Amino acid sequence: MKKQTSTQAIWLKSLLVAPLLAILLYGFSTKEEISKNHSTYSVETKFQQEKATKAEIEEYNELAKKYNTMSRDNMRIVSAEVGRINLIYNKMTALQKENAEPFPRIPAPPLAPVAPRLGEVPPVPPTPLVPSLSSIPDTMELIEMVEKNEGEFYLDDTKVSVDEFKDKLEQIRTSKQNFCITFEKGENNKDRLRIAIQE
């Protein structure tokens, strides 16, 4: 059995859905106010350039002359003065610029030095060969070594015998003079022991 919906029921249902749609549409819409009175104001300002005063022109002429007469090879530039020159020059009228000193030709600043790159590491200098303290013999051992090798003994630049050397060494120690003992290889592989007295 089929049940047929009457046209009257269809109209009632559509009348109930229409207000619901209207409420949904109104609830989710935004409200904007449009004003109809649009008036634009145009503001025109005429820029009048200030002229440089006589004192400023004199200052400009003095600084410009200073930089124009400087040697290009040995030019020392002070940034505050250059800034002042630019400021005054920009203030001047065309007539003032004609009557003033010509604008100085200031060279560009030198380039910064090139920094070393991260990957480039300078080579490590070789470590000096320093004997360990335990390998340096004391004075008496040196005297014995030289005696066995039939070496030579020197006081300053004078050649002396072993006994004279020992006596002079003992004299220096008791008088507490500063001295330096050097041990070296001489001619024919003979050892040399030398005392140099420091004054």
PDB file of C-alpha atoms in Angstrom:
ATOM      1  CA  MET A   1       0.000   0.000   0.000  1.00  0.00           C
ATOM      2  CA  LYS A   2       1.250   3.335  -0.974  1.00  0.00           C
ATOM      3  CA  LYS A   3       0.586   6.397   1.031  1.00  0.00           C
ATOM      4  CA  GLN A   4       0.470   9.640  -0.871  1.00  0.00           C
ATOM      5  CA  THR A   5       1.391  12.941   0.757  1.00  0.00           C
ATOM      6  CA  SER A   6      -1.156  15.602   0.256  1.00  0.00           C
ATOM      7  CA  THR A   7      -0.297  18.948  -1.277  1.00  0.00           C
ATOM      8  CA  GLN A   8      -1.494  20.677   1.824  1.00  0.00           C
ATOM      9  CA  ALA A   9       1.116  18.856   3.944  1.00  0.00           C
ATOM     10  CA  ILE A  10       3.875  19.787   1.463  1.00  0.00           C
ATOM     11  CA  TRP A  11       2.982  23.457   1.734  1.00  0.00           C
ATOM     12  CA  LEU A  12       2.955  23.344   5.527  1.00  0.00           C
ATOM     13  CA  LYS A  13       6.356  21.663   5.680  1.00  0.00           C
ATOM     14  CA  SER A  14       7.903  24.183   3.273  1.00  0.00           C
ATOM     15  CA  LEU A  15       6.479  27.070   5.330  1.00  0.00           C
ATOM     16  CA  LEU A  16       8.187  25.652   8.423  1.00  0.00           C
ATOM     17  CA  VAL A  17      11.588  25.199   6.644  1.00  0.00           C
ATOM     18  CA  ALA A  18      11.627  28.729   5.158  1.00  0.00           C
ATOM     19  CA  PRO A  19      11.857  30.547   8.565  1.00  0.00           C
ATOM     20  CA  LEU A  20      14.574  28.153   9.706  1.00  0.00           C
ATOM     21  CA  LEU A  21      16.650  28.938   6.611  1.00  0.00           C
ATOM     22  CA  ALA A  22      16.155  32.672   7.143  1.00  0.00           C
ATOM     23  CA  ILE A  23      17.316  32.430  10.792  1.00  0.00           C
ATOM     24  CA  LEU A  24      20.416  30.441   9.789  1.00  0.00           C
ATOM     25  CA  LEU A  25      21.295  32.878   7.010  1.00  0.00           C
ATOM     26  CA  TYR A  26      20.854  35.915   9.249  1.00  0.00           C
ATOM     27  CA  GLY A  27      22.751  34.328  12.168  1.00  0.00           C
ATOM     28  CA  PHE A  28      25.895  33.515  10.188  1.00  0.00           C
ATOM     29  CA  SER A  29      26.105  36.710   8.164  1.00  0.00           C
ATOM     30  CA  THR A  30      28.278  39.754   9.113  1.00  0.00           C
ATOM     31  CA  LYS A  31      27.025  43.273   9.389  1.00  0.00           C
ATOM     32  CA  GLU A  32      28.804  46.075   7.530  1.00  0.00           C
ATOM     33  CA  GLU A  33      27.965  49.740   7.567  1.00  0.00           C
ATOM     34  CA  ILE A  34      28.669  51.719   4.463  1.00  0.00           C
ATOM     35  CA  SER A  35      28.861  55.432   4.869  1.00  0.00           C
ATOM     36  CA  LYS A  36      27.774  57.485   1.930  1.00  0.00           C
ATOM     37  CA  ASN A  37      29.504  60.718   2.860  1.00  0.00           C
ATOM     38  CA  HIS A  38      32.973  60.370   1.333  1.00  0.00           C
ATOM     39  CA  SER A  39      34.950  63.546   1.309  1.00  0.00           C
ATOM     40  CA  THR A  40      38.658  63.624   0.484  1.00  0.00           C
ATOM     41  CA  TYR A  41      40.949  66.359   1.522  1.00  0.00           C
ATOM     42  CA  SER A  42      44.067  67.011  -0.479  1.00  0.00           C
ATOM     43  CA  VAL A  43      46.912  68.654   1.315  1.00  0.00           C
ATOM     44  CA  GLU A  44      49.522  70.371  -0.772  1.00  0.00           C
ATOM     45  CA  THR A  45      52.724  71.482   0.812  1.00  0.00           C
ATOM     46  CA  LYS A  46      55.345  73.323  -1.069  1.00  0.00           C
ATOM     47  CA  PHE A  47      58.837  72.476   0.036  1.00  0.00           C
ATOM     48  CA  GLN A  48      61.039  75.453   0.348  1.00  0.00           C
ATOM     49  CA  GLN A  49      64.687  74.623   0.625  1.00  0.00           C
ATOM     50  CA  GLU A  50      66.521  76.416   3.358  1.00  0.00           C
ATOM     51  CA  LYS A  51      69.500  78.280   2.095  1.00  0.00           C
ATOM     52  CA  ALA A  52      72.812  77.678   3.729  1.00  0.00           C
ATOM     53  CA  THR A  53      73.849  80.568   5.948  1.00  0.00           C
ATOM     54  CA  LYS A  54      77.023  82.566   5.326  1.00  0.00           C
ATOM     55  CA  ALA A  55      78.701  80.869   8.293  1.00  0.00           C
ATOM     56  CA  GLU A  56      77.839  77.429   6.885  1.00  0.00           C
ATOM     57  CA  ILE A  57      79.162  78.399   3.434  1.00  0.00           C
ATOM     58  CA  GLU A  58      82.399  79.623   5.011  1.00  0.00           C
ATOM     59  CA  GLU A  59      82.684  76.345   6.947  1.00  0.00           C
ATOM     60  CA  TYR A  60      81.993  74.371   3.763  1.00  0.00           C
ATOM     61  CA  ASN A  61      84.593  76.366   1.791  1.00  0.00           C
ATOM     62  CA  GLU A  62      87.195  75.811   4.500  1.00  0.00           C
ATOM     63  CA  LEU A  63      86.612  72.041   4.661  1.00  0.00           C
ATOM     64  CA  ALA A  64      86.319  71.643   0.877  1.00  0.00           C
ATOM     65  CA  LYS A  65      89.539  73.584   0.338  1.00  0.00           C
ATOM     66  CA  LYS A  66      91.277  71.403   2.937  1.00  0.00           C
ATOM     67  CA  TYR A  67      90.292  68.185   1.147  1.00  0.00           C
ATOM     68  CA  ASN A  68      90.875  69.587  -2.360  1.00  0.00           C
ATOM     69  CA  THR A  69      94.467  70.585  -1.503  1.00  0.00           C
ATOM     70  CA  MET A  70      95.346  67.266   0.183  1.00  0.00           C
ATOM     71  CA  SER A  71      97.625  64.880  -1.667  1.00  0.00           C
ATOM     72  CA  ARG A  72      95.716  61.875  -3.053  1.00  0.00           C
ATOM     73  CA  ASP A  73      98.508  59.539  -1.924  1.00  0.00           C
ATOM     74  CA  ASN A  74      98.483  60.633   1.701  1.00  0.00           C
ATOM     75  CA  MET A  75      94.883  61.701   2.380  1.00  0.00           C
ATOM     76  CA  ARG A  76      93.618  61.609   5.970  1.00  0.00           C
ATOM     77  CA  ILE A  77      89.824  61.708   6.020  1.00  0.00           C
ATOM     78  CA  VAL A  78      87.726  62.504   9.089  1.00  0.00           C
ATOM     79  CA  SER A  79      84.222  61.077   8.683  1.00  0.00           C
ATOM     80  CA  ALA A  80      82.585  63.812  10.801  1.00  0.00           C
ATOM     81  CA  GLU A  81      84.012  66.486   8.485  1.00  0.00           C
ATOM     82  CA  VAL A  82      82.871  64.611   5.373  1.00  0.00           C
ATOM     83  CA  GLY A  83      79.380  64.299   6.858  1.00  0.00           C
ATOM     84  CA  ARG A  84      79.336  68.026   7.581  1.00  0.00           C
ATOM     85  CA  ILE A  85      80.461  68.821   4.007  1.00  0.00           C
ATOM     86  CA  ASN A  86      77.611  66.687   2.588  1.00  0.00           C
ATOM     87  CA  LEU A  87      75.023  68.268   4.904  1.00  0.00           C
ATOM     88  CA  ILE A  88      75.968  71.841   4.033  1.00  0.00           C
ATOM     89  CA  TYR A  89      76.306  71.063   0.296  1.00  0.00           C
ATOM     90  CA  ASN A  90      72.795  69.578   0.226  1.00  0.00           C
ATOM     91  CA  LYS A  91      71.411  72.723   1.905  1.00  0.00           C
ATOM     92  CA  MET A  92      72.955  75.093  -0.644  1.00  0.00           C
ATOM     93  CA  THR A  93      71.016  76.567  -3.514  1.00  0.00           C
ATOM     94  CA  ALA A  94      72.294  76.255  -7.082  1.00  0.00           C
ATOM     95  CA  LEU A  95      73.669  79.816  -6.970  1.00  0.00           C
ATOM     96  CA  GLN A  96      75.475  79.141  -3.687  1.00  0.00           C
ATOM     97  CA  LYS A  97      76.988  75.954  -5.130  1.00  0.00           C
ATOM     98  CA  GLU A  98      78.347  77.876  -8.109  1.00  0.00           C
ATOM     99  CA  ASN A  99      80.034  80.476  -5.908  1.00  0.00           C
ATOM    100  CA  ALA A 100      81.432  77.975  -3.384  1.00  0.00           C
ATOM    101  CA  GLU A 101      84.500  75.727  -3.573  1.00  0.00           C
ATOM    102  CA  PRO A 102      84.021  72.651  -5.788  1.00  0.00           C
ATOM    103  CA  PHE A 103      82.837  69.535  -3.955  1.00  0.00           C
ATOM    104  CA  PRO A 104      85.936  67.561  -2.909  1.00  0.00           C
ATOM    105  CA  ARG A 105      86.712  64.210  -4.545  1.00  0.00           C
ATOM    106  CA  ILE A 106      86.981  61.911  -1.580  1.00  0.00           C
ATOM    107  CA  PRO A 107      88.179  58.404  -2.455  1.00  0.00           C
ATOM    108  CA  ALA A 108      86.290  55.338  -1.282  1.00  0.00           C
ATOM    109  CA  PRO A 109      87.560  53.811   1.946  1.00  0.00           C
ATOM    110  CA  PRO A 110      90.112  51.012   1.562  1.00  0.00           C
ATOM    111  CA  LEU A 111      88.913  47.438   1.538  1.00  0.00           C
ATOM    112  CA  ALA A 112      89.058  45.492   4.765  1.00  0.00           C
ATOM    113  CA  PRO A 113      91.913  42.990   5.015  1.00  0.00           C
ATOM    114  CA  VAL A 114      91.086  39.470   3.978  1.00  0.00           C
ATOM    115  CA  ALA A 115      90.396  37.286   6.980  1.00  0.00           C
ATOM    116  CA  PRO A 116      91.927  33.822   7.050  1.00  0.00           C
ATOM    117  CA  ARG A 117      89.558  31.084   5.986  1.00  0.00           C
ATOM    118  CA  LEU A 118      88.342  28.528   8.460  1.00  0.00           C
ATOM    119  CA  GLY A 119      89.982  25.616   6.683  1.00  0.00           C
ATOM    120  CA  GLU A 120      93.388  27.288   6.467  1.00  0.00           C
ATOM    121  CA  VAL A 121      95.497  26.719   9.546  1.00  0.00           C
ATOM    122  CA  PRO A 122      99.062  28.022   9.581  1.00  0.00           C
ATOM    123  CA  PRO A 123     101.690  25.322  10.011  1.00  0.00           C
ATOM    124  CA  VAL A 124     102.807  24.579  13.529  1.00  0.00           C
ATOM    125  CA  PRO A 125     106.376  25.769  14.158  1.00  0.00           C
ATOM    126  CA  PRO A 126     108.838  23.000  15.010  1.00  0.00           C
ATOM    127  CA  THR A 127     109.415  22.446  18.687  1.00  0.00           C
ATOM    128  CA  PRO A 128     112.897  23.406  19.845  1.00  0.00           C
ATOM    129  CA  LEU A 129     115.121  20.588  20.963  1.00  0.00           C
ATOM    130  CA  VAL A 130     115.666  21.102  24.659  1.00  0.00           C
ATOM    131  CA  PRO A 131     117.596  18.430  26.547  1.00  0.00           C
ATOM    132  CA  SER A 132     115.948  17.081  29.622  1.00  0.00           C
ATOM    133  CA  LEU A 133     117.456  18.226  32.899  1.00  0.00           C
ATOM    134  CA  SER A 134     118.444  14.673  33.794  1.00  0.00           C
ATOM    135  CA  SER A 135     120.635  14.426  30.643  1.00  0.00           C
ATOM    136  CA  ILE A 136     122.701  17.549  31.472  1.00  0.00           C
ATOM    137  CA  PRO A 137     125.805  16.527  33.431  1.00  0.00           C
ATOM    138  CA  ASP A 138     126.992  18.624  36.358  1.00  0.00           C
ATOM    139  CA  THR A 139     130.267  20.579  36.259  1.00  0.00           C
ATOM    140  CA  MET A 140     132.459  17.880  37.838  1.00  0.00           C
ATOM    141  CA  GLU A 141     131.183  15.230  35.406  1.00  0.00           C
ATOM    142  CA  LEU A 142     132.033  17.580  32.540  1.00  0.00           C
ATOM    143  CA  ILE A 143     135.565  18.065  33.868  1.00  0.00           C
ATOM    144  CA  GLU A 144     136.040  14.296  34.099  1.00  0.00           C
ATOM    145  CA  MET A 145     134.683  13.785  30.567  1.00  0.00           C
ATOM    146  CA  VAL A 146     137.077  16.359  29.133  1.00  0.00           C
ATOM    147  CA  GLU A 147     140.065  14.943  31.079  1.00  0.00           C
ATOM    148  CA  LYS A 148     139.433  11.406  29.768  1.00  0.00           C
ATOM    149  CA  ASN A 149     139.241  12.658  26.193  1.00  0.00           C
ATOM    150  CA  GLU A 150     142.370  14.754  26.696  1.00  0.00           C
ATOM    151  CA  GLY A 151     140.243  17.797  25.992  1.00  0.00           C
ATOM    152  CA  GLU A 152     141.000  21.473  26.429  1.00  0.00           C
ATOM    153  CA  PHE A 153     140.007  23.918  29.149  1.00  0.00           C
ATOM    154  CA  TYR A 154     139.504  27.653  28.610  1.00  0.00           C
ATOM    155  CA  LEU A 155     139.041  30.624  30.921  1.00  0.00           C
ATOM    156  CA  ASP A 156     137.299  33.139  28.704  1.00  0.00           C
ATOM    157  CA  ASP A 157     139.493  32.792  25.584  1.00  0.00           C
ATOM    158  CA  THR A 158     142.735  31.620  27.285  1.00  0.00           C
ATOM    159  CA  LYS A 159     143.682  27.929  27.250  1.00  0.00           C
ATOM    160  CA  VAL A 160     144.546  26.603  30.750  1.00  0.00           C
ATOM    161  CA  SER A 161     145.438  23.293  32.403  1.00  0.00           C
ATOM    162  CA  VAL A 162     142.945  21.094  34.272  1.00  0.00           C
ATOM    163  CA  ASP A 163     144.275  22.217  37.670  1.00  0.00           C
ATOM    164  CA  GLU A 164     144.066  25.925  36.764  1.00  0.00           C
ATOM    165  CA  PHE A 165     140.519  25.347  35.522  1.00  0.00           C
ATOM    166  CA  LYS A 166     139.482  23.635  38.781  1.00  0.00           C
ATOM    167  CA  ASP A 167     141.107  26.387  40.872  1.00  0.00           C
ATOM    168  CA  LYS A 168     139.391  29.143  38.901  1.00  0.00           C
ATOM    169  CA  LEU A 169     136.060  27.300  39.190  1.00  0.00           C
ATOM    170  CA  GLU A 170     136.452  27.061  42.976  1.00  0.00           C
ATOM    171  CA  GLN A 171     137.422  30.772  43.138  1.00  0.00           C
ATOM    172  CA  ILE A 172     134.329  31.770  41.208  1.00  0.00           C
ATOM    173  CA  ARG A 173     132.069  29.674  43.440  1.00  0.00           C
ATOM    174  CA  THR A 174     133.431  31.146  46.676  1.00  0.00           C
ATOM    175  CA  SER A 175     133.276  34.724  45.374  1.00  0.00           C
ATOM    176  CA  LYS A 176     129.725  34.087  44.139  1.00  0.00           C
ATOM    177  CA  GLN A 177     130.405  35.592  40.734  1.00  0.00           C
ATOM    178  CA  ASN A 178     128.096  34.890  37.837  1.00  0.00           C
ATOM    179  CA  PHE A 179     129.588  32.543  35.287  1.00  0.00           C
ATOM    180  CA  CYS A 180     128.623  30.407  32.339  1.00  0.00           C
ATOM    181  CA  ILE A 181     130.158  27.024  31.480  1.00  0.00           C
ATOM    182  CA  THR A 182     129.918  25.868  27.884  1.00  0.00           C
ATOM    183  CA  PHE A 183     130.755  22.401  26.608  1.00  0.00           C
ATOM    184  CA  GLU A 184     131.641  22.044  22.939  1.00  0.00           C
ATOM    185  CA  LYS A 185     133.369  19.776  20.446  1.00  0.00           C
ATOM    186  CA  GLY A 186     136.664  21.190  19.251  1.00  0.00           C
ATOM    187  CA  GLU A 187     139.187  20.241  16.588  1.00  0.00           C
ATOM    188  CA  ASN A 188     139.965  16.522  16.152  1.00  0.00           C
ATOM    189  CA  ASN A 189     136.803  15.707  18.141  1.00  0.00           C
ATOM    190  CA  LYS A 190     138.399  16.971  21.347  1.00  0.00           C
ATOM    191  CA  ASP A 191     135.983  18.282  23.964  1.00  0.00           C
ATOM    192  CA  ARG A 192     136.293  21.873  25.112  1.00  0.00           C
ATOM    193  CA  LEU A 193     135.064  23.215  28.408  1.00  0.00           C
ATOM    194  CA  ARG A 194     134.963  26.995  28.695  1.00  0.00           C
ATOM    195  CA  ILE A 195     134.158  29.277  31.657  1.00  0.00           C
ATOM    196  CA  ALA A 196     132.933  32.756  30.845  1.00  0.00           C
ATOM    197  CA  ILE A 197     132.699  35.137  33.795  1.00  0.00           C
ATOM    198  CA  GLN A 198     129.725  37.460  33.574  1.00  0.00           C
ATOM    199  CA  GLU A 199     130.018  40.897  35.042  1.00  0.00           C
TER     200      GLU A 199
END
